[in-house]
Amino acid sequence: MCGIVGYTGRKTAAPIIVNGLKKLEYRGYDSFGIATLGSGIEVCKHAGRISDNARSALHLNGTTGIGHTRWATHGAPNDANAHPHTDCKNRVAIVHNGIIENYADLKRQLIARGHRFLSETDTEVIAHLIEESYTGSLLSAVQQAVPVLQGSFALLVISPEEQGIIAARNASPLVIGMGDGEYFAASDMTPVVEYTERTIFLEDGDIASLSPDKLVIYHGKEPVNRPVELVDWSVEDTKKGGFAHYMLKEIYEQPQAFYNAIRALDTENLPGCAQKPASVAIVACGSSYHAGLIFKYLLEETCGIPARIEFASEFKYFPPPVSCLVVGITQSGETADTLTALKRAKSHNCPTIAITNVLGSTVSRIADSTIFMRAGPEISVAATKSFVAQLGVLMQMINLLSGEQFTKVLAHAHRAIEEVLLQDLSCAVLTCKQARSIFYVGRGPFYPVALEGALKMKEISYIHAEGYAAGELKHGPFALLSSETPVIAICMPDDTYGVMVANIKEIKARGAPVIALGIEGDSELADIVDIFIPLKRTHRFVQVLTSLVVLQLLAYYTAVALDRDVDKPRNLAKSVTIE
Ligand code: G6P
């Protein structure tokens, strides 16, 4: 996915767009570009990150402009493929987030009609299509070009012949910010909250015309009204606030995120379909999948409701779900595989619920009901507070389904999360940063905690890390154990304790150093492992949270010790809008 931002008003556009693109870099950061309406279309675009090259774009003139930060799909991340793209006559410049699926056909036809292409992107066809239908009205040219496009797009288009921006949306997010004598357009609210809290989320098929004094939204050719929504994210939420990285700030925001998330749901607003489901299917990707797996374990053991979980990308390869509740978990609300899985569930008449962090995101238009977890903006690519907030919503759902057995536990959980933030992990970091490979093991709900711990470690430290159900390690991975492959074991005082301790002894016997997370005072465990990380004895749900937070911090401090680019790990983007 990519990030786009546009501004039209009375201020110089370039600094506002540069600022906005920096906030959207979590969506992709291999190249960037800006076009403004100065003397004609002025363009600055480069491979690399806007945050390292902001100065190069600040000289652009004009009070209207558009910008893009890219996560390459069609064509390498170089200067030519960076957006904005222009037409043959430099009459239009466009930025695009999404994929044009029929671009190869369109490109062939456009070349046959004499157009010259300068990039390998799918996006450039849009500039040439608009050029062909541009006879004096940019709005009408975009209205003619858009129906030809197949795929997903959020587009911003400018022309030196008009003051303003034309924005179009189909299956990619696009938010309009309404200022005083100025309008903003962006992939999400983060670049906008600094200037206004009044936003409009465009719908699929909408085309908006923005000029400094006027906003008109069309659906096809008809003008339509869309509701203005007040966004409660503050500008402080989008800043580092004295922390070295967004990731650390977001880890520290987790007590509040959990506290808010459990309040996102109560008996009043628990969607009808979730009140007594006979069975549940969960679909999600990445960290959200791990949150779903924890939910599956806890839901089955506390409520006895059978639950299955699938990677959203694999959901289509199984027989269609039959009359079960399908829960889609996606912090961004835009992950293509999760959206497709939910659409499939709907086409089989399954009731659907989405759990997301982003107001106005696409998933909320697909699912029958949406629960917003209210974690606030998460800028670091690695999911942390959105993950804990997902667990907040899911644990609250279990609480409500179980006749509110856990209300007290959940109400105090944020304090336990807060305490664990100060855990000393220096010895564990020292061991991990020298490792070539790290295994994480747990049982029951601590198995998905292990998966998530390993995912955090690999994505930000680049050390190979694998999560395993503790019982599975002996079926293959044992061959890899050595003094250079530490094993991190989550060993809690439940009915898996005995077998976990036995597994740890087997691991030790193969020469691998063991770092164990256990309950403070557990000298039996502390004596057999190399590094013991003590956690307070609390409720099982809370232990899932605290052990998880320790593993996030371990990954963070290890990545910092290795001097990694923690907030923007290589090759990744925060949510992936292609299947
Ligand atoms: C990407 C991100 C992960 C995230 C996953 C699913 O891979 O890097 O952090 O967990 O997408 O994203 P979603 O928005 O659906 O939760």
PDB file of N, CA and C and ligand atoms in Angstrom, residues 284-289 329-335 338 381-383 390 455-456 459 572-576, ligand 1:
ATOM      1  N   ALA A 284      -7.970 -13.389   9.670  1.00  0.00           N
ATOM      2  CA  ALA A 284      -7.065 -12.268   9.934  1.00  0.00           C
ATOM      3  C   ALA A 284      -5.700 -12.580   9.339  1.00  0.00           C
ATOM      4  N   CYS A 285      -4.816 -11.588   9.353  1.00  0.00           N
ATOM      5  CA  CYS A 285      -3.447 -11.761   8.849  1.00  0.00           C
ATOM      6  C   CYS A 285      -2.456 -11.220   9.879  1.00  0.00           C
ATOM      7  N   GLY A 286      -1.231 -11.688   9.806  1.00  0.00           N
ATOM      8  CA  GLY A 286      -0.145 -11.120  10.602  1.00  0.00           C
ATOM      9  C   GLY A 286      -0.447 -11.136  12.087  1.00  0.00           C
ATOM     10  N   SER A 287      -0.154 -10.027  12.755  1.00  0.00           N
ATOM     11  CA  SER A 287      -0.391  -9.950  14.206  1.00  0.00           C
ATOM     12  C   SER A 287      -1.866 -10.148  14.524  1.00  0.00           C
ATOM     13  N   SER A 288      -2.732  -9.646  13.669  1.00  0.00           N
ATOM     14  CA  SER A 288      -4.169  -9.788  13.930  1.00  0.00           C
ATOM     15  C   SER A 288      -4.558 -11.267  13.978  1.00  0.00           C
ATOM     16  N   TYR A 289      -3.883 -12.076  13.170  1.00  0.00           N
ATOM     17  CA  TYR A 289      -4.127 -13.521  13.202  1.00  0.00           C
ATOM     18  C   TYR A 289      -3.742 -14.069  14.580  1.00  0.00           C
ATOM     19  N   ILE A 329     -10.485  -9.671  11.899  1.00  0.00           N
ATOM     20  CA  ILE A 329      -9.697  -8.781  12.762  1.00  0.00           C
ATOM     21  C   ILE A 329      -8.654  -8.090  11.896  1.00  0.00           C
ATOM     22  N   THR A 330      -8.659  -6.772  11.871  1.00  0.00           N
ATOM     23  CA  THR A 330      -7.691  -6.031  11.052  1.00  0.00           C
ATOM     24  C   THR A 330      -7.522  -4.633  11.611  1.00  0.00           C
ATOM     25  N   GLN A 331      -6.317  -4.348  12.139  1.00  0.00           N
ATOM     26  CA  GLN A 331      -6.149  -3.021  12.737  1.00  0.00           C
ATOM     27  C   GLN A 331      -6.370  -1.909  11.712  1.00  0.00           C
ATOM     28  N   SER A 332      -5.867  -2.096  10.498  1.00  0.00           N
ATOM     29  CA  SER A 332      -5.982  -1.038   9.490  1.00  0.00           C
ATOM     30  C   SER A 332      -7.362  -0.994   8.862  1.00  0.00           C
ATOM     31  N   GLY A 333      -8.041  -2.123   8.851  1.00  0.00           N
ATOM     32  CA  GLY A 333      -9.337  -2.195   8.171  1.00  0.00           C
ATOM     33  C   GLY A 333      -9.199  -2.234   6.663  1.00  0.00           C
ATOM     34  N   GLU A 334      -7.975  -2.426   6.158  1.00  0.00           N
ATOM     35  CA  GLU A 334      -7.753  -2.346   4.709  1.00  0.00           C
ATOM     36  C   GLU A 334      -7.062  -3.576   4.134  1.00  0.00           C
ATOM     37  N   THR A 335      -6.702  -4.550   4.956  1.00  0.00           N
ATOM     38  CA  THR A 335      -5.932  -5.684   4.443  1.00  0.00           C
ATOM     39  C   THR A 335      -6.774  -6.480   3.442  1.00  0.00           C
ATOM     40  N   THR A 338      -8.169 -10.016   4.209  1.00  0.00           N
ATOM     41  CA  THR A 338      -9.214 -10.056   5.240  1.00  0.00           C
ATOM     42  C   THR A 338     -10.539  -9.543   4.661  1.00  0.00           C
ATOM     43  N   VAL A 381       5.506   0.557  12.037  1.00  0.00           N
ATOM     44  CA  VAL A 381       4.995  -0.531  11.197  1.00  0.00           C
ATOM     45  C   VAL A 381       4.633  -1.757  12.041  1.00  0.00           C
ATOM     46  N   ALA A 382       5.474  -2.078  13.018  1.00  0.00           N
ATOM     47  CA  ALA A 382       5.188  -3.255  13.853  1.00  0.00           C
ATOM     48  C   ALA A 382       3.979  -2.963  14.739  1.00  0.00           C
ATOM     49  N   ALA A 383       2.996  -3.836  14.674  1.00  0.00           N
ATOM     50  CA  ALA A 383       1.774  -3.628  15.473  1.00  0.00           C
ATOM     51  C   ALA A 383       2.075  -3.927  16.944  1.00  0.00           C
ATOM     52  N   GLN A 390      -6.757  -5.049  20.276  1.00  0.00           N
ATOM     53  CA  GLN A 390      -7.566  -6.152  19.721  1.00  0.00           C
ATOM     54  C   GLN A 390      -7.874  -7.159  20.823  1.00  0.00           C
ATOM     55  N   LEU A 455       7.339 -12.975  15.727  1.00  0.00           N
ATOM     56  CA  LEU A 455       7.073 -12.075  14.600  1.00  0.00           C
ATOM     57  C   LEU A 455       7.670 -10.686  14.874  1.00  0.00           C
ATOM     58  N   LYS A 456       7.466 -10.188  16.081  1.00  0.00           N
ATOM     59  CA  LYS A 456       8.031  -8.875  16.421  1.00  0.00           C
ATOM     60  C   LYS A 456       9.544  -8.904  16.267  1.00  0.00           C
ATOM     61  N   GLU A 459      10.648  -9.128  12.499  1.00  0.00           N
ATOM     62  CA  GLU A 459      10.354  -7.994  11.615  1.00  0.00           C
ATOM     63  C   GLU A 459      11.179  -6.757  11.943  1.00  0.00           C
ATOM     64  N   LEU A 572       8.725  -3.845   4.491  1.00  0.00           N
ATOM     65  CA  LEU A 572       7.394  -4.065   5.076  1.00  0.00           C
ATOM     66  C   LEU A 572       6.515  -2.827   4.934  1.00  0.00           C
ATOM     67  N   ALA A 573       5.221  -3.046   5.077  1.00  0.00           N
ATOM     68  CA  ALA A 573       4.280  -1.938   5.177  1.00  0.00           C
ATOM     69  C   ALA A 573       3.261  -2.325   6.228  1.00  0.00           C
ATOM     70  N   LYS A 574       2.584  -1.345   6.733  1.00  0.00           N
ATOM     71  CA  LYS A 574       1.737  -1.594   7.905  1.00  0.00           C
ATOM     72  C   LYS A 574       0.500  -2.434   7.599  1.00  0.00           C
ATOM     73  N   SER A 575      -0.052  -2.231   6.419  1.00  0.00           N
ATOM     74  CA  SER A 575      -1.093  -3.178   6.035  1.00  0.00           C
ATOM     75  C   SER A 575      -0.965  -3.386   4.549  1.00  0.00           C
ATOM     76  N   VAL A 576      -1.392  -4.539   4.111  1.00  0.00           N
ATOM     77  CA  VAL A 576      -1.082  -4.912   2.740  1.00  0.00           C
ATOM     78  C   VAL A 576      -2.390  -4.990   1.965  1.00  0.00           C
TER      79      VAL A 576
HETATM   80  C1  G6P B   1       1.082  -6.202   7.787  1.00  0.00           C
HETATM   81  C2  G6P B   1       1.657  -5.540   9.034  1.00  0.00           C
HETATM   82  C3  G6P B   1       1.346  -6.378  10.275  1.00  0.00           C
HETATM   83  C4  G6P B   1      -0.155  -6.617  10.372  1.00  0.00           C
HETATM   84  C5  G6P B   1      -0.699  -7.264   9.095  1.00  0.00           C
HETATM   85  C6  G6P B   1      -2.210  -7.334   9.098  1.00  0.00           C
HETATM   86  O1  G6P B   1       1.791  -7.350   7.488  1.00  0.00           O
HETATM   87  O2  G6P B   1       3.055  -5.344   8.907  1.00  0.00           O
HETATM   88  O3  G6P B   1       1.789  -5.689  11.444  1.00  0.00           O
HETATM   89  O4  G6P B   1      -0.413  -7.427  11.474  1.00  0.00           O
HETATM   90  O5  G6P B   1      -0.313  -6.484   7.957  1.00  0.00           O
HETATM   91  O6  G6P B   1      -2.713  -6.025   9.124  1.00  0.00           O
HETATM   92  P1  G6P B   1      -4.166  -5.666   9.618  1.00  0.00           P
HETATM   93  O7  G6P B   1      -4.294  -4.195   9.343  1.00  0.00           O
HETATM   94  O8  G6P B   1      -5.109  -6.476   8.803  1.00  0.00           O
HETATM   95  O9  G6P B   1      -4.258  -5.987  11.056  1.00  0.00           O
END
